[in-house]
Short mmCIF file of C-alpha atoms and ligand atoms in Angstrom, two decimals:
data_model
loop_
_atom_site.label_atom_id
_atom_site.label_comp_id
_atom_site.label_asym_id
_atom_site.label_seq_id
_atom_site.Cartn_x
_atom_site.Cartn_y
_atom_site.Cartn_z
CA UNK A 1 -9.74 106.90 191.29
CA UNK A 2 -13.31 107.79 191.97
CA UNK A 3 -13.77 110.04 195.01
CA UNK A 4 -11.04 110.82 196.68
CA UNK A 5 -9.77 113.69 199.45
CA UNK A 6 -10.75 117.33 199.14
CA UNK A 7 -7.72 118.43 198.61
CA UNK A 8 -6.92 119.50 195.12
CA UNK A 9 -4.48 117.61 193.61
CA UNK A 10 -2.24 118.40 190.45
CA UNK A 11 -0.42 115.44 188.45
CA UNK A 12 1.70 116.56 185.14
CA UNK A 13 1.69 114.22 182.73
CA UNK A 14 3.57 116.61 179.93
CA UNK A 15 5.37 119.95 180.87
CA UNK A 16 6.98 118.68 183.92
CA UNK A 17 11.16 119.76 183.65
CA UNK A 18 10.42 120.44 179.71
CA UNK A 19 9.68 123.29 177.54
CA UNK A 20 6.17 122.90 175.66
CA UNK A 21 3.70 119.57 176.23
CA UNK A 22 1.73 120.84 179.01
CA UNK A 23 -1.17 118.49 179.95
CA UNK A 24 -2.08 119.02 183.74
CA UNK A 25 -4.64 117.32 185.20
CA UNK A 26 -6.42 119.04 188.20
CA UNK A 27 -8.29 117.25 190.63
CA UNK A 28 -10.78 118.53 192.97
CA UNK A 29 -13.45 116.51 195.22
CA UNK A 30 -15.13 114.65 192.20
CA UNK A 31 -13.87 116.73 189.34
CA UNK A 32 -10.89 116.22 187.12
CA UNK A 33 -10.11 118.51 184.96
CA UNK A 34 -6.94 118.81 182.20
CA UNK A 35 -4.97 122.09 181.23
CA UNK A 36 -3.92 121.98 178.11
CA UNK A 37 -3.43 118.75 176.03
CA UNK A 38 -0.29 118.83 173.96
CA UNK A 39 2.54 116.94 172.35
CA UNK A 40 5.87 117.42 173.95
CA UNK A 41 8.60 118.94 171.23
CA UNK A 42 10.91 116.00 171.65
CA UNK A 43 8.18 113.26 172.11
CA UNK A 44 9.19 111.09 169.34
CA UNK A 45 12.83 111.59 168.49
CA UNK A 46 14.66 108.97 169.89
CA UNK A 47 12.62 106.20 168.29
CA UNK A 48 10.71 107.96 165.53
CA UNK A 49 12.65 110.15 162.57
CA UNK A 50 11.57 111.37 158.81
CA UNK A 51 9.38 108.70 157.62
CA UNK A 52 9.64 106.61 160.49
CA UNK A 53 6.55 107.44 162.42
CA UNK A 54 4.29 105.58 164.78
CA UNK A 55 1.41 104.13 162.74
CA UNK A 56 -1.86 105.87 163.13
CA UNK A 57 -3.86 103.33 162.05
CA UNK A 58 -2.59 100.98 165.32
CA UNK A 59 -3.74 103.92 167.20
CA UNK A 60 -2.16 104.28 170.50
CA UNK A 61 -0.05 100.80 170.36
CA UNK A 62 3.35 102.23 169.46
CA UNK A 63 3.17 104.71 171.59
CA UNK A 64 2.76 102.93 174.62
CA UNK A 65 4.82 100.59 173.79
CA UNK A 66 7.70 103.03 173.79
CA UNK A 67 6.35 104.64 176.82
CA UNK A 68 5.80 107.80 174.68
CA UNK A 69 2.30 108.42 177.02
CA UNK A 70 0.78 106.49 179.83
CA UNK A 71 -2.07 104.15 179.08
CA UNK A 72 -4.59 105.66 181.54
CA UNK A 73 -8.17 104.60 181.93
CA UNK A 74 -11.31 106.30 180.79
CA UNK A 75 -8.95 109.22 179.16
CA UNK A 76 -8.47 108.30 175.54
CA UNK A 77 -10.97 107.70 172.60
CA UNK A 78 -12.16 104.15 171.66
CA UNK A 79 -10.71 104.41 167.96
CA UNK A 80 -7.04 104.86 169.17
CA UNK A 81 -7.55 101.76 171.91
CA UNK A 82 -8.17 99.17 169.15
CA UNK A 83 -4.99 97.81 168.83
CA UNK A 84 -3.67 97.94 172.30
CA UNK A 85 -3.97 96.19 175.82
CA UNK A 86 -5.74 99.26 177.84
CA UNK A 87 -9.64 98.50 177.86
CA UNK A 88 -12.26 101.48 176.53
CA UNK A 89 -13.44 102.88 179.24
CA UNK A 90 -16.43 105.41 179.14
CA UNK A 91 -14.12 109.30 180.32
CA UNK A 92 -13.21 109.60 183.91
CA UNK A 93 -12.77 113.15 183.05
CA UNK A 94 -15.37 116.14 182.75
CA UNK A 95 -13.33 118.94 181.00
CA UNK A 96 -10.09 120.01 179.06
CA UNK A 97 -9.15 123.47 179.05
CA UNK A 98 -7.06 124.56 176.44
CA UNK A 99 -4.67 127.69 176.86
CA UNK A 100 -4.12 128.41 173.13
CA UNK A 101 -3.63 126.52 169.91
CA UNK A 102 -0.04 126.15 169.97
CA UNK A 103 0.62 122.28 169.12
CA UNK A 104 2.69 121.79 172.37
CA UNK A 105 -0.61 122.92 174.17
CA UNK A 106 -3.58 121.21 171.83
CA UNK A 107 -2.19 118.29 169.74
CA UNK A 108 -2.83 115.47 171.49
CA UNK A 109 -6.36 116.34 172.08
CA UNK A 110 -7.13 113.91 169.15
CA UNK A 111 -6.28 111.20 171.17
CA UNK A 112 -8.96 112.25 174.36
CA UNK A 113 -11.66 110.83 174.45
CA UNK A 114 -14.53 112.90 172.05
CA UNK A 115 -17.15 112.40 174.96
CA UNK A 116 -14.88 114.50 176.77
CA UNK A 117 -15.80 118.48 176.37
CA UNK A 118 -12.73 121.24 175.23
CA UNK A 119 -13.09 124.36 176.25
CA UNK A 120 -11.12 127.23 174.34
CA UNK A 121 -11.30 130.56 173.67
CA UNK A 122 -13.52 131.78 170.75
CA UNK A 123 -10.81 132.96 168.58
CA UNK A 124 -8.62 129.97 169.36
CA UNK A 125 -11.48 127.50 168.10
CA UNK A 126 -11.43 129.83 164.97
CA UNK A 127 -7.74 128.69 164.68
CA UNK A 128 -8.48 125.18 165.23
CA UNK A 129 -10.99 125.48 163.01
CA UNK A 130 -8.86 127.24 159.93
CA UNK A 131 -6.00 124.31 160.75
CA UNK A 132 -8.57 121.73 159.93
CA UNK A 133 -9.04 123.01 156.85
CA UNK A 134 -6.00 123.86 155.74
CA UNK A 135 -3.98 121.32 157.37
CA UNK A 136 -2.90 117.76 155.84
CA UNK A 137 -4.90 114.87 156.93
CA UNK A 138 -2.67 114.65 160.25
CA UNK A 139 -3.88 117.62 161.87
CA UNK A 140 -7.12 117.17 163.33
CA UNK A 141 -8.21 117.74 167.46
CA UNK A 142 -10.57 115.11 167.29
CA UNK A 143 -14.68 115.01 167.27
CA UNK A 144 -15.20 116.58 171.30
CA UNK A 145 -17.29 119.50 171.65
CA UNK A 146 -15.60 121.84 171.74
CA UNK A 147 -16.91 125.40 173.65
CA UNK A 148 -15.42 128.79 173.14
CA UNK A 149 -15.60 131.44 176.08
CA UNK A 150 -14.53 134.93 175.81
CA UNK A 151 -12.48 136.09 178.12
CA UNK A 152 -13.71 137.10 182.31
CA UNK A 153 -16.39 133.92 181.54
CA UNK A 154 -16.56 132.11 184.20
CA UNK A 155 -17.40 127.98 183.30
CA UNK A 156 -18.41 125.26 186.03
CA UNK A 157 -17.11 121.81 185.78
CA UNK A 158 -18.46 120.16 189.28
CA UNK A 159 -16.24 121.32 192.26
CA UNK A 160 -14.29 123.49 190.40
CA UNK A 161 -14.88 127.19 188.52
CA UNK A 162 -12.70 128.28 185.62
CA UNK A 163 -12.05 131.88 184.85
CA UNK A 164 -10.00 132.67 181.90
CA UNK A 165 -8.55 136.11 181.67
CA UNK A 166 -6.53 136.98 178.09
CA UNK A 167 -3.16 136.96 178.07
CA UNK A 168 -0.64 138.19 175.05
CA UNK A 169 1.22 135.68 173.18
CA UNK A 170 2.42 135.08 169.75
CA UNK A 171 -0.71 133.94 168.60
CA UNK A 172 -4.53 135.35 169.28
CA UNK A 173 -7.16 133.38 171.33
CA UNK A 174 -4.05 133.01 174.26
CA UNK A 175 -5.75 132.78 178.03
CA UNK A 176 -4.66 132.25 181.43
CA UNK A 177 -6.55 130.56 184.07
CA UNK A 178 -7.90 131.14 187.82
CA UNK A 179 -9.28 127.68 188.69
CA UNK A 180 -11.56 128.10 191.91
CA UNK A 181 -10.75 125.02 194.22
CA UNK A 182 -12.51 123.88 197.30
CA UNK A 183 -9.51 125.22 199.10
CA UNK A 184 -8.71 127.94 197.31
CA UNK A 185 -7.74 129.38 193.84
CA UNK A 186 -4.95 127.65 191.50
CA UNK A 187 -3.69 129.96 189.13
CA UNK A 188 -2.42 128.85 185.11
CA UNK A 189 -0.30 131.56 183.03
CA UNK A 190 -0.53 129.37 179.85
CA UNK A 191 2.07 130.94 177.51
CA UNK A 192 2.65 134.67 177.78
CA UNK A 193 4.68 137.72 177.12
CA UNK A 194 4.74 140.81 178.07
CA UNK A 195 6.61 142.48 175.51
CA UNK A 196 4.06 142.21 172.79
CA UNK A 197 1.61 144.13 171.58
CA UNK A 198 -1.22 143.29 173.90
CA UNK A 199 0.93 143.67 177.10
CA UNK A 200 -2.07 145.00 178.63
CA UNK A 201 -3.88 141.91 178.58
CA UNK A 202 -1.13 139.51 180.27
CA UNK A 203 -1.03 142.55 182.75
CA UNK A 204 -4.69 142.39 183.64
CA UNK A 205 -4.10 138.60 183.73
CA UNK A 206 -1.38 139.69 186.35
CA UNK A 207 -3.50 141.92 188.27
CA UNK A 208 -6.66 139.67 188.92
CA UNK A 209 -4.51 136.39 189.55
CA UNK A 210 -2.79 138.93 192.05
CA UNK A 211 -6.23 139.70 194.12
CA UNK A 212 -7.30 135.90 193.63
CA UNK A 213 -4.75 135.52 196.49
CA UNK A 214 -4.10 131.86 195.01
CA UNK A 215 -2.58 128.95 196.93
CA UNK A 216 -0.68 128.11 193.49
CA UNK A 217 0.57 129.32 190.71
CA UNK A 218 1.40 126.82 187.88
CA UNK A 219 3.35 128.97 185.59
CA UNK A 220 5.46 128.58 182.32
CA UNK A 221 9.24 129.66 182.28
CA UNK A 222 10.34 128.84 178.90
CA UNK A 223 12.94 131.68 178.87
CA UNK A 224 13.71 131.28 182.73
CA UNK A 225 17.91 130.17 181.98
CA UNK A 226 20.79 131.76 182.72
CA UNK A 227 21.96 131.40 179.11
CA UNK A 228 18.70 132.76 177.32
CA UNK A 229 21.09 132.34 173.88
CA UNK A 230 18.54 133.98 171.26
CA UNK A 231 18.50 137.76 170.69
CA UNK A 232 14.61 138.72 171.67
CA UNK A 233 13.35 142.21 170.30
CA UNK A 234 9.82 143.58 171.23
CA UNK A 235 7.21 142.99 168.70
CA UNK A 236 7.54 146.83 167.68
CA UNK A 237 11.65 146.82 166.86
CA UNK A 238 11.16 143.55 164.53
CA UNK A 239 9.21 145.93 162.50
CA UNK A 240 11.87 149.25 162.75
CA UNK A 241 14.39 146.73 162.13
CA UNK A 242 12.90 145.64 159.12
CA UNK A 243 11.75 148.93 157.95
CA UNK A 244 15.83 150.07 158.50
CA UNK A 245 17.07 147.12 156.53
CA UNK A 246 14.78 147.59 153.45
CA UNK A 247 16.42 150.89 153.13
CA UNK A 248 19.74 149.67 152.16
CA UNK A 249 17.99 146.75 149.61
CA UNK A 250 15.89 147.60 147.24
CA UNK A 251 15.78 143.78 145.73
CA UNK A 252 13.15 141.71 146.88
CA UNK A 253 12.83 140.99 150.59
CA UNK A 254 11.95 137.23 152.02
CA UNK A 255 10.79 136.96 155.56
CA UNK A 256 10.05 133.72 157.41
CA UNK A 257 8.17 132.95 160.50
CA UNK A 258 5.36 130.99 162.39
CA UNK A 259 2.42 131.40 160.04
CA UNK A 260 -0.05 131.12 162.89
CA UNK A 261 1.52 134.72 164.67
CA UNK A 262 -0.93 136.93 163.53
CA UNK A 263 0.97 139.77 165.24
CA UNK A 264 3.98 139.01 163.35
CA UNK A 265 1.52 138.92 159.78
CA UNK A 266 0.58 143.00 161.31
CA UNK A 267 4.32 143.87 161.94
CA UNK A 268 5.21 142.72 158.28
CA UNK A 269 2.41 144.15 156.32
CA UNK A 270 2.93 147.73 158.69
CA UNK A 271 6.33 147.30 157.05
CA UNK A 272 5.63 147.00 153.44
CA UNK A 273 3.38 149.66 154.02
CA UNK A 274 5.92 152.08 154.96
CA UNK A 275 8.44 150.59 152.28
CA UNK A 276 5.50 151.34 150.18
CA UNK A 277 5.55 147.48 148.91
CA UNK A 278 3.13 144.81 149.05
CA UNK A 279 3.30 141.87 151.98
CA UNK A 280 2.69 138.34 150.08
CA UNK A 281 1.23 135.71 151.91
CA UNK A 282 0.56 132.31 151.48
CA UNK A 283 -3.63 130.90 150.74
CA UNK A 284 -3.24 129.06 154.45
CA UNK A 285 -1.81 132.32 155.97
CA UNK A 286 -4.84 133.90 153.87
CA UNK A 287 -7.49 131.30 155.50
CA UNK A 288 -6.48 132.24 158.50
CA UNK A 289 -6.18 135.90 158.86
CA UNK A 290 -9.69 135.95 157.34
CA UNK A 291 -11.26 133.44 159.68
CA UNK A 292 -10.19 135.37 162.39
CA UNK A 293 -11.24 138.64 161.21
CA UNK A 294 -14.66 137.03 161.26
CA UNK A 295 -14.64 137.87 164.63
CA UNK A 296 -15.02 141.67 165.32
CA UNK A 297 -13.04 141.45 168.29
CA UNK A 298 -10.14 140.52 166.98
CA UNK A 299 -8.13 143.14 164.42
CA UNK A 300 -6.32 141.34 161.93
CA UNK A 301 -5.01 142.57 157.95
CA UNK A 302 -7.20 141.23 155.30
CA UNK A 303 -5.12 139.81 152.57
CA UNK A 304 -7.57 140.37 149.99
CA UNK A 305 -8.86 143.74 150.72
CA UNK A 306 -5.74 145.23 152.27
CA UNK A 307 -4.08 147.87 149.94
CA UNK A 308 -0.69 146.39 151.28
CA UNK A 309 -1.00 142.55 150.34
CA UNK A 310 -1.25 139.82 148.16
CA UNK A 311 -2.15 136.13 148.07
CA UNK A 312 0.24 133.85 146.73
CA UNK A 313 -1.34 131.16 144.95
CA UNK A 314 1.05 128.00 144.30
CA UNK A 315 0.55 125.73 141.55
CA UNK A 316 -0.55 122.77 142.08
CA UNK A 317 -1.55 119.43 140.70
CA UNK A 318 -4.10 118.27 143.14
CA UNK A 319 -5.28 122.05 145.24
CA UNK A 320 -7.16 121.61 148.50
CA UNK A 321 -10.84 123.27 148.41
CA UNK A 322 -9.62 126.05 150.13
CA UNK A 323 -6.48 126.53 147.71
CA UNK A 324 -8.43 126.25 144.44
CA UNK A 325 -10.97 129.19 145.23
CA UNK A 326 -7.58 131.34 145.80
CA UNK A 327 -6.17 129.30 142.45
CA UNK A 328 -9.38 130.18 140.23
CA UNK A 329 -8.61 133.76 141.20
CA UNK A 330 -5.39 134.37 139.93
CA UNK A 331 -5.71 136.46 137.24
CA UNK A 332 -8.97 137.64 138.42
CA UNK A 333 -8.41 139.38 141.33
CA UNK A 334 -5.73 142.12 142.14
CA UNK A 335 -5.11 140.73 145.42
CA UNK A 336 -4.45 137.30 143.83
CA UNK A 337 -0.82 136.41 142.62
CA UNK A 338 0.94 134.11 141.38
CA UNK A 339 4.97 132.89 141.14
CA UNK A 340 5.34 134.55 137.68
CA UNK A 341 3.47 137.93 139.33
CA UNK A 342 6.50 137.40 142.12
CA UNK A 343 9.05 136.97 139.69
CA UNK A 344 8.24 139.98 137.94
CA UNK A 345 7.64 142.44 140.80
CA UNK A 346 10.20 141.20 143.43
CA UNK A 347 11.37 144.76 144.20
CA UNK A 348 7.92 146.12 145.14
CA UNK A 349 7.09 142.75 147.80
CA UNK A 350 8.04 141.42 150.64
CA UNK A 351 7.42 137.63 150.45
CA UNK A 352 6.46 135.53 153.37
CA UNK A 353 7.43 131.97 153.60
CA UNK A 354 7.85 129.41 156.11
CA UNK A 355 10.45 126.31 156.32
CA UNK A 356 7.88 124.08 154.14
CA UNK A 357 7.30 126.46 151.24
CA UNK A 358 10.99 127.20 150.66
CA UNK A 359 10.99 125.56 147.25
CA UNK A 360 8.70 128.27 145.96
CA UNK A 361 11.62 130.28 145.94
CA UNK A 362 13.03 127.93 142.33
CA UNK A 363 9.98 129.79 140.79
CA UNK A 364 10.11 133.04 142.02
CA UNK A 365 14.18 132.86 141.39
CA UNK A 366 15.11 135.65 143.38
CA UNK A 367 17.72 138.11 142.34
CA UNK A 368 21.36 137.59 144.03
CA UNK A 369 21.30 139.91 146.84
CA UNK A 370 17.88 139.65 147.88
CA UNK A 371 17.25 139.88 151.52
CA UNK A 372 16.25 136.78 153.56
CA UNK A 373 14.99 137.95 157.37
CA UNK A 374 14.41 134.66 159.61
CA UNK A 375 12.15 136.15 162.16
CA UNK A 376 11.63 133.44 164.87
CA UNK A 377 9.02 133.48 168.00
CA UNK A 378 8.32 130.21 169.14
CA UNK A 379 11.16 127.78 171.00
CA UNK A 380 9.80 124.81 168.10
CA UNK A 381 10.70 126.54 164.86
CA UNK A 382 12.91 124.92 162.92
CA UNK A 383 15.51 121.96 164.26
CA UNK A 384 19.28 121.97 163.83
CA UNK A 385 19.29 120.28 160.52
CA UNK A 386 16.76 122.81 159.13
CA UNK A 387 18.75 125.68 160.29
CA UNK A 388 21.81 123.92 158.19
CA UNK A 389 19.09 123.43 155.16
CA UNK A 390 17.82 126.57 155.45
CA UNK A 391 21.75 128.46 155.04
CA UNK A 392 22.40 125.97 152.32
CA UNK A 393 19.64 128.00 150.18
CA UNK A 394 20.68 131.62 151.53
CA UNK A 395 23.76 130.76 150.33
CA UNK A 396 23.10 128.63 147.24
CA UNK A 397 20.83 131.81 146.39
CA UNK A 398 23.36 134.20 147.04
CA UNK A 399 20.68 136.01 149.78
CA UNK A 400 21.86 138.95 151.90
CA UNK A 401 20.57 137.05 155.69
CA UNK A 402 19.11 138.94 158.63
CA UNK A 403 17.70 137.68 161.67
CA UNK A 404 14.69 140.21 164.17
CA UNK A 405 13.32 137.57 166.39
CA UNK A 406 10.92 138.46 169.21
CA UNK A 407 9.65 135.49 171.91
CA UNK A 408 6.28 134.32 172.73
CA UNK A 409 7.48 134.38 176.03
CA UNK A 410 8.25 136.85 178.64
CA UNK A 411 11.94 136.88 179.73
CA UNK A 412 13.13 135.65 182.95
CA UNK A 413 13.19 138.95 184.70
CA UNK A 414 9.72 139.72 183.84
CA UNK A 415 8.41 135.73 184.77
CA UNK A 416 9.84 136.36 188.42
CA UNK A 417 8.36 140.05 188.50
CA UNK A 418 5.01 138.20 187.76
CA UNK A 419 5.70 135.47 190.04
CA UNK A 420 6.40 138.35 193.12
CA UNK A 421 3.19 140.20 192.38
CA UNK A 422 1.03 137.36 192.26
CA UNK A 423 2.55 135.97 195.58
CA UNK A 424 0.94 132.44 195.74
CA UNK A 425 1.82 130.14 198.60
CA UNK A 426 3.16 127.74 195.81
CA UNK A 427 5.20 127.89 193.10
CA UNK A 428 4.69 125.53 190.06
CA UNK A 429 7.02 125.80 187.49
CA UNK A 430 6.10 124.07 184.26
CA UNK A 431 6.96 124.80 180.26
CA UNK A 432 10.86 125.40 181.47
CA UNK A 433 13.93 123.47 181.55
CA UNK A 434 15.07 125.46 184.90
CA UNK A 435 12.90 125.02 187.20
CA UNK A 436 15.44 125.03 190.16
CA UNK A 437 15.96 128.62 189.51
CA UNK A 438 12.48 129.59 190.32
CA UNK A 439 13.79 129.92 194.17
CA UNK A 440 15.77 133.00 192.99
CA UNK A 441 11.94 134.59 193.31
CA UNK A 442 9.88 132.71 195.53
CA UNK A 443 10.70 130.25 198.67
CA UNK A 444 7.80 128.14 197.99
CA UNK A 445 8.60 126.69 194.83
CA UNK A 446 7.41 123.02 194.58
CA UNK A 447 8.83 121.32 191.44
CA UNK A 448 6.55 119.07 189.41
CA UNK A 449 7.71 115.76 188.50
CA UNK A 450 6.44 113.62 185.40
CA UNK A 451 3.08 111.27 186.87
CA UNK A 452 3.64 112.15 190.74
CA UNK A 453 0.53 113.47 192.06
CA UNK A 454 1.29 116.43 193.50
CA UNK A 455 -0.95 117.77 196.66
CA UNK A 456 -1.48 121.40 196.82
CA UNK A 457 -2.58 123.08 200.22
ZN1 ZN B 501 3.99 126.42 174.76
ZN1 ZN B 502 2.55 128.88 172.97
#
């Protein structure tokens, strides 16, 4: 495209009419920028299923053959063009900005281009960092350079300047954006909440998109429905709900969850701390939390110094690096358990696990009547069929089943209170299935659809 008008320009090629996949590219005079750079929830269902995958190692081929992502020029690395009809061509784009490290916001960045830099925020590249490790061989965001910023930083890519400003979300490292155009500022939410326990964050977000005065505001609406089916509790009553169920079981008590919310991992040990029992997590949950408490910004449990928690240690045949320094310690160190530890001491722990790690349960053998609390805050956990798998083992293991969910995501009311107090002159709806019912708070709403280049002014 070259140089085109000065008018900034947004195209969506993920995020548009869908919940999750955001990838917005942003054009300004001679700058083109991307927010976010993830894989849509749904993206390969109705040709891919189980083992049925599109083959890495033909790179992008299957993918555009099913029309799963457009074959666009100068965006994608040389490695995944191999095998299919689209030419390398050196990146047509100076900068990706990542919101968070949720996959529907970061996966695909494996398939950019590595010339091309990502910027993130510090404690999100932790996470990226932690998911490498810990990850299988899948999970990887590709070689870029990737450059952290801390939040109120402003960065300069050409035309354009890029302020993010921290917003609270169900996992750390979560920013918004104020892009500076040549014609004025666009504003990003990202993913956000305001329910959490950093709601003073997303409302300082609020507050200086508000006195940007921005001429848009691209901005998520994942719970924006007028059938919002899922019971959503704040951050604080998953906790007292929890605390008031382990008073009526003394048996051992099995939570799952996203293993990347960190504020969940707080909630849960704050818990077993007032149950006076011990929160067991798992040696990836473990990487994590102490990656991130690397960072003295950030306050996050430490699994192996916390009086309140333990590492669980799974056997295995062939450990990851990572896993066998946690293995080699069992025995060794307190903090350090392992299924025969769990077995023994159900009634004193509360035992994290997510959909994966389920089978961990055969070992521990819970006792009938245990309690199993599904604790959900993300749209992407766990399918239909899981859900059926998952009640086949409550019930199969006789468990006593709760559920204290809280969203990610800020409810409808609260996304069109934002969306009033920011007053842009446009309204962008992305990272919803309802868009339409954004004009019940603005008049300017200006739906994106999937590839049109959309003018803003
Ligand atoms: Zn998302
Ligand atoms: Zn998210």
């Amino acid at each position: 495209m070259g140089k085109r008008d000065k008018v900034p320009a947004l195209t969506f090629y993920g995020g548009a009419g869908q919940i999750g996949g955001n990838k917005i590219l942003v054009e300004d005079r001679d700058t083109r920028i991307f927010l976010d750079f993830g894989e849509p929830f749904h993206l390969k269902d109705k040709f891919f299923i189980d083992f049925l995958m599109p083959r890495d190692r033909c790179g992008l081929k299957d993918m555009f053959f099913f029309n799963l992502m457009p074959p666009i020029a100068g965006l994608y690395d040389e490695d995944w063009l191999e095998c299919t009809d689209l030419k390398y061509e050196p990146p047509m784009f100076d900068a990706i900005f990542v919101s968070h490290m949720h996959f529907d916001h970061a996966m695909h960045l494996r398939y950019a281009d590595h010339k091309i830099p990502v910027h993130l925020g510090a404690a999100a590249d932790k996470i990226r960092e932690s998911w490498c490790a810990t990850g299988s061989s899948k999970i990887e965001f590709g070689d870029h350079d990737f450059k952290g910023f801390r939040t109120g930083q402003k960065v300069k890519v050409g035309s354009l300047e890029i302020q993010p400003i921290h917003v609270d979300h169900s996992v750390p490292g979560a920013y918004g954006f104020i892009i500076h155009t040549s014609e004025g500022p666009i504003v990003y939410t990202g993913d956000l909440r305001l329910h959490g326990p950093r709601s003073d964050m997303t409302k300082e977000f609020i507050r200086e998109a508000a006195a940007a005065k921005p001429i848009a505001l691209i901005t998520e609406g994942t719970r924006v429905s007028d059938s919002d089916p899922r019971e959503n509790l704040s951050e604080k009553d998953v906790g007292e709900r929890a605390k008031r169920l382990l008073t009526k079981n003394d048996r051992l008590a099995i939570v799952s969850f996203y293993p990347k919310d960190v504020d969940r991992m707080r909630t849960f040990r704050d818990v077993a701390k007032a149950a006076g029992r011990k929160f067991v997590v798992s040696t990836k949950v473990a990487h994590l939390l102490s990656a991130l408490g690397s960072d003295p910004r950030i306050s996050v449990p430490d699994p192996m110094t916390d009086p309140n928690m333990l590492v669980y240690a799974r056997k295995m045949t062939r450990p990851a690096a990572y896993d066998k320094d946690y293995c080699d310690l069992v025995g060794h160190s307190d903090h350090v358990v392992d299924s025969g530890y769990v077995r023994k001491n159900q009634r004193q722990l509360i035992f994290h696990t997510d959909f994966a790690q389920l089978t961990e349960l055969v070992d521990i053998a819970p006792e009938p009547g245990s309690m199993f609390i599904r604790s959900k805050s993300e749209p992407f956990e766990e399918d239909d069929a899981q859900d059926e798998v998952l009640m086949n083992w409550v019930e199969f293991l006789k468990l006593d089943f709760h559920q204290a969910h809280a969203s990610g995501h800020a409810s409808m009311e609260e996304i069109f209170g934002m969306v009033k107090t920011i007053n842009p002159k446009t309204v962008v709806p992305v990272h919803t299935e309802h868009p339409e019912l954004f004009s019940r708070c603005s008049q300017k709403v200006q739906i994106p659809v999937p590839l049109k280049r959309m003018i803003v002014s």
